[in-house]
């Protein structure tokens, strides 16, 4: 299975990135993973949407098309999803209702240093993905509070509960994503 991790944070040392590492370590051996964060994309501009799109947009579309499943890992910024992530989604959402995001199985994971674990960003991202016809895996919201307490100095996940949630969610998500892919190909 080809997994595309879509990161909502650009900063080095990002907790989102550390979580992606933890998810990646928990993937089955035959999985292939890519990580993108949309940093090279221009700001969405319909004037740039012609037959020849900016190279970073073409690359984004290629990566989404290649993926069997998407895993979003993002912080909450000002009660919502970070701007670069929304920009990435706007680019990937074209043409509307028939974009590379259509029918692509997705898991939404949010985190924050606050007790809410980015629950507002979680709800907002799930709503955005419904606009792009991207089905999201139905589990109790995967939100991670107090994320700064979950890692050691080397960025390794040390929190047993978070690892347990990853272990409890990932196999079911991958199975569902596989079923979705098989259903769409028939
Ligand atoms: C501009 C900005 C806005 C933020 N707004 C919120 C917020 O509304 N709610 C929240 O829970 N945390 C908020 N935070 C805290 C981040 O969600 C938190 O620091 C997160 O762990 C950062 O993720 P990262 O390490 O992957 O960059 C904000 C942080 C920044 C930089």
CSV table of C-alpha atoms and ligand atoms in Angstrom, one decimal:
chain,number,residue,atom,x,y,z
A,1,UNK,CA,0.0,0.0,0.0
A,2,UNK,CA,1.3,3.5,-0.9
A,3,UNK,CA,0.7,6.0,1.9
A,4,UNK,CA,1.0,9.7,1.4
A,5,UNK,CA,1.5,11.6,4.6
A,6,UNK,CA,0.3,15.2,4.4
A,7,UNK,CA,1.8,17.4,7.0
A,8,UNK,CA,0.2,20.6,8.3
A,9,UNK,CA,3.4,22.1,9.8
A,10,UNK,CA,6.5,23.4,8.0
A,11,UNK,CA,8.8,23.9,10.9
A,12,UNK,CA,11.8,21.8,11.7
A,13,UNK,CA,11.4,19.8,14.8
A,14,UNK,CA,7.6,19.7,14.2
A,15,UNK,CA,5.5,17.5,16.5
A,16,UNK,CA,3.4,16.6,13.5
A,17,UNK,CA,6.6,15.4,11.7
A,18,UNK,CA,7.5,13.3,14.8
A,19,UNK,CA,4.1,11.8,14.8
A,20,UNK,CA,4.5,10.9,11.1
A,21,UNK,CA,7.7,9.2,12.0
A,22,UNK,CA,5.9,7.1,14.6
A,23,UNK,CA,3.1,6.2,12.2
A,24,UNK,CA,5.7,5.3,9.6
A,25,UNK,CA,7.5,3.0,12.0
A,26,UNK,CA,4.2,1.2,12.6
A,27,UNK,CA,3.3,0.6,9.0
A,28,UNK,CA,3.5,-2.9,7.6
A,29,UNK,CA,6.9,-3.7,5.9
A,30,UNK,CA,5.4,-3.8,2.4
A,31,UNK,CA,4.0,-0.3,2.7
A,32,UNK,CA,5.6,2.7,0.8
A,33,UNK,CA,5.4,6.1,2.3
A,34,UNK,CA,5.9,9.7,1.0
A,35,UNK,CA,5.7,12.8,3.1
A,36,UNK,CA,4.6,16.2,1.7
A,37,UNK,CA,3.9,19.6,3.3
A,38,UNK,CA,3.1,21.8,0.4
A,39,UNK,CA,6.0,24.3,1.1
A,40,UNK,CA,6.9,24.6,-2.6
A,41,UNK,CA,3.4,25.3,-3.8
A,42,UNK,CA,2.5,28.9,-4.9
A,43,UNK,CA,-0.5,30.4,-3.3
A,44,UNK,CA,-3.6,29.1,-5.0
A,45,UNK,CA,-4.5,31.3,-7.9
A,46,UNK,CA,-7.0,30.2,-10.6
A,47,UNK,CA,-5.0,32.2,-13.1
A,48,UNK,CA,-2.2,29.5,-12.8
A,49,UNK,CA,-4.6,26.7,-13.4
A,50,UNK,CA,-4.2,26.3,-17.1
A,51,UNK,CA,-3.0,23.2,-19.0
A,52,UNK,CA,0.5,24.0,-17.8
A,53,UNK,CA,0.4,24.2,-14.0
A,54,UNK,CA,3.3,25.2,-11.8
A,55,UNK,CA,5.7,22.2,-11.4
A,56,UNK,CA,5.0,22.0,-7.7
A,57,UNK,CA,1.3,21.6,-8.4
A,58,UNK,CA,2.0,18.9,-11.0
A,59,UNK,CA,4.1,17.1,-8.5
A,60,UNK,CA,1.4,17.3,-5.8
A,61,UNK,CA,-1.2,16.0,-8.2
A,62,UNK,CA,1.1,13.1,-9.2
A,63,UNK,CA,1.7,12.2,-5.5
A,64,UNK,CA,-1.9,12.2,-4.6
A,65,UNK,CA,-2.8,10.2,-7.7
A,66,UNK,CA,-0.1,7.6,-6.9
A,67,UNK,CA,-1.2,7.2,-3.3
A,68,UNK,CA,-3.6,4.4,-2.2
A,69,UNK,CA,-4.4,6.3,1.1
A,70,UNK,CA,-3.7,9.7,2.7
A,71,UNK,CA,-2.8,10.3,6.3
A,72,UNK,CA,-3.1,13.9,7.4
A,73,UNK,CA,-1.1,15.0,10.5
A,74,UNK,CA,-1.5,18.6,11.4
A,75,UNK,CA,-1.5,21.1,14.3
A,76,UNK,CA,-4.4,23.5,14.9
A,77,UNK,CA,-3.6,27.1,14.2
A,78,UNK,CA,-6.1,29.8,15.4
A,79,UNK,CA,-9.0,27.3,15.7
A,80,UNK,CA,-8.5,25.9,12.3
A,81,UNK,CA,-6.1,24.2,9.9
A,82,UNK,CA,-2.8,25.9,9.0
A,83,UNK,CA,-2.8,28.0,5.8
A,84,UNK,CA,-0.2,25.9,3.9
A,85,UNK,CA,-2.4,22.8,4.4
A,86,UNK,CA,-5.5,24.6,3.1
A,87,UNK,CA,-3.5,25.9,0.2
A,88,UNK,CA,-2.3,22.4,-0.7
A,89,UNK,CA,-5.9,21.1,-0.5
A,90,UNK,CA,-7.2,23.9,-2.7
A,91,UNK,CA,-4.6,23.0,-5.4
A,92,UNK,CA,-5.4,19.3,-5.1
A,93,UNK,CA,-9.1,19.9,-5.2
A,94,UNK,CA,-9.3,20.8,-8.9
A,95,UNK,CA,-11.3,20.1,-10.9
A,96,UNK,CA,-14.1,20.3,-8.3
A,97,UNK,CA,-15.8,17.0,-7.5
A,98,UNK,CA,-13.5,15.1,-9.8
A,99,UNK,CA,-10.1,15.9,-8.4
A,100,UNK,CA,-7.2,13.6,-7.3
A,101,UNK,CA,-8.7,13.8,-3.8
A,102,UNK,CA,-12.0,12.3,-4.9
A,103,UNK,CA,-12.6,8.9,-3.2
A,104,UNK,CA,-9.0,8.8,-1.8
A,105,UNK,CA,-9.3,7.1,1.7
A,106,UNK,CA,-8.0,9.4,4.4
A,107,UNK,CA,-7.1,9.4,8.1
A,108,UNK,CA,-7.2,12.7,9.9
A,109,UNK,CA,-4.8,13.2,12.9
A,110,UNK,CA,-4.4,16.5,14.7
A,111,UNK,CA,-2.3,17.5,17.6
A,112,UNK,CA,-1.7,20.5,19.9
A,113,UNK,CA,0.1,21.5,23.0
A,114,UNK,CA,-3.3,22.4,24.4
A,115,UNK,CA,-5.8,19.9,26.0
A,116,UNK,CA,-8.0,20.0,23.0
A,117,UNK,CA,-5.5,18.2,20.8
A,118,UNK,CA,-6.5,20.3,17.8
A,119,UNK,CA,-10.1,19.1,17.8
A,120,UNK,CA,-11.3,22.2,16.0
A,121,UNK,CA,-8.8,21.7,13.2
A,122,UNK,CA,-9.8,18.0,13.1
A,123,UNK,CA,-13.5,19.0,12.5
A,124,UNK,CA,-12.5,21.7,10.0
A,125,UNK,CA,-10.2,19.4,8.0
A,126,UNK,CA,-12.9,16.6,8.0
A,127,UNK,CA,-15.4,19.2,6.6
A,128,UNK,CA,-12.9,20.4,3.9
A,129,UNK,CA,-12.4,16.8,2.9
A,130,UNK,CA,-16.1,16.3,2.5
A,131,UNK,CA,-16.1,19.1,0.0
A,132,UNK,CA,-13.4,17.3,-2.0
A,133,UNK,CA,-15.3,14.0,-1.8
A,134,UNK,CA,-12.5,12.4,0.2
A,135,UNK,CA,-13.8,9.7,2.5
A,136,UNK,CA,-12.4,9.9,6.0
A,137,UNK,CA,-11.9,6.9,8.3
A,138,UNK,CA,-14.6,6.7,10.9
A,139,UNK,CA,-12.8,6.4,14.3
A,140,UNK,CA,-13.3,8.5,17.4
A,141,UNK,CA,-11.4,11.7,16.5
A,142,UNK,CA,-7.7,11.1,16.5
A,143,UNK,CA,-6.6,14.2,18.4
A,144,UNK,CA,-3.5,14.3,20.5
A,145,UNK,CA,-3.4,16.8,23.4
A,146,UNK,CA,-0.2,18.0,25.2
A,147,UNK,CA,1.8,16.7,22.2
A,148,UNK,CA,5.0,18.3,23.5
A,149,UNK,CA,5.1,15.8,26.4
A,150,UNK,CA,4.9,12.8,24.1
A,151,UNK,CA,8.5,12.6,22.8
A,152,UNK,CA,12.0,12.3,24.1
A,153,UNK,CA,14.8,14.7,23.3
A,154,UNK,CA,15.6,12.7,20.1
A,155,UNK,CA,12.0,13.1,18.9
A,156,UNK,CA,11.1,9.5,19.6
A,157,UNK,CA,7.5,8.8,20.7
A,158,UNK,CA,7.6,7.8,24.3
A,159,UNK,CA,3.9,8.1,25.2
A,160,UNK,CA,2.4,4.6,25.4
A,161,UNK,CA,-1.2,5.7,25.0
A,162,UNK,CA,-0.4,7.5,21.7
A,163,UNK,CA,1.5,4.5,20.4
A,164,UNK,CA,-1.4,2.3,21.5
A,165,UNK,CA,-3.8,4.5,19.5
A,166,UNK,CA,-1.6,4.3,16.5
A,167,UNK,CA,-1.5,0.5,16.8
A,168,UNK,CA,-5.3,0.3,17.3
A,169,UNK,CA,-6.1,2.6,14.3
A,170,UNK,CA,-3.6,1.8,11.6
A,171,UNK,CA,-4.5,-1.8,10.7
A,172,UNK,CA,-8.2,-1.0,10.5
A,173,UNK,CA,-7.5,2.1,8.4
A,174,UNK,CA,-5.3,0.2,6.0
A,175,UNK,CA,-7.8,-2.6,5.6
A,176,UNK,CA,-10.6,-0.1,4.9
A,177,UNK,CA,-8.4,1.8,2.4
A,178,UNK,CA,-7.7,-1.5,0.6
A,179,UNK,CA,-11.4,-2.3,0.4
A,180,UNK,CA,-12.1,1.2,-0.9
A,181,UNK,CA,-9.4,0.8,-3.6
A,182,UNK,CA,-10.8,-2.6,-4.6
A,183,UNK,CA,-14.4,-1.3,-4.7
A,184,UNK,CA,-13.4,1.6,-6.9
A,185,UNK,CA,-11.5,-0.6,-9.4
A,186,UNK,CA,-14.5,-2.9,-10.0
B,1,LIG,C1,0.1,30.6,14.7
B,1,LIG,C2,-0.3,29.5,15.8
B,1,LIG,C3,-1.6,29.4,16.2
B,1,LIG,C4,-2.0,28.4,17.1
B,1,LIG,N1,-3.3,28.3,17.4
B,1,LIG,C5,-3.7,27.2,18.2
B,1,LIG,C6,-5.0,27.0,18.4
B,1,LIG,O1,-5.9,27.7,17.9
B,1,LIG,N2,-5.4,25.9,19.2
B,1,LIG,C7,-4.4,25.1,19.7
B,1,LIG,O2,-4.8,24.1,20.3
B,1,LIG,N3,-3.1,25.3,19.5
B,1,LIG,C8,-2.7,26.3,18.7
B,1,LIG,N4,-1.4,26.5,18.5
B,1,LIG,C9,-0.4,25.6,19.0
B,1,LIG,C10,0.0,24.5,18.1
B,1,LIG,O3,-1.2,23.8,17.7
B,1,LIG,C11,1.0,23.6,18.7
B,1,LIG,O4,2.1,24.3,19.1
B,1,LIG,C12,1.4,22.4,17.8
B,1,LIG,O5,1.9,21.4,18.6
B,1,LIG,C13,2.4,22.8,16.7
B,1,LIG,O6,2.6,21.8,15.8
B,1,LIG,P1,4.0,21.5,15.1
B,1,LIG,O7,5.0,21.2,16.2
B,1,LIG,O8,3.7,20.3,14.2
B,1,LIG,O9,4.4,22.7,14.3
B,1,LIG,C14,-1.0,27.6,17.6
B,1,LIG,C15,0.3,27.7,17.2
B,1,LIG,C16,0.7,28.7,16.3
B,1,LIG,C17,2.1,28.8,15.9
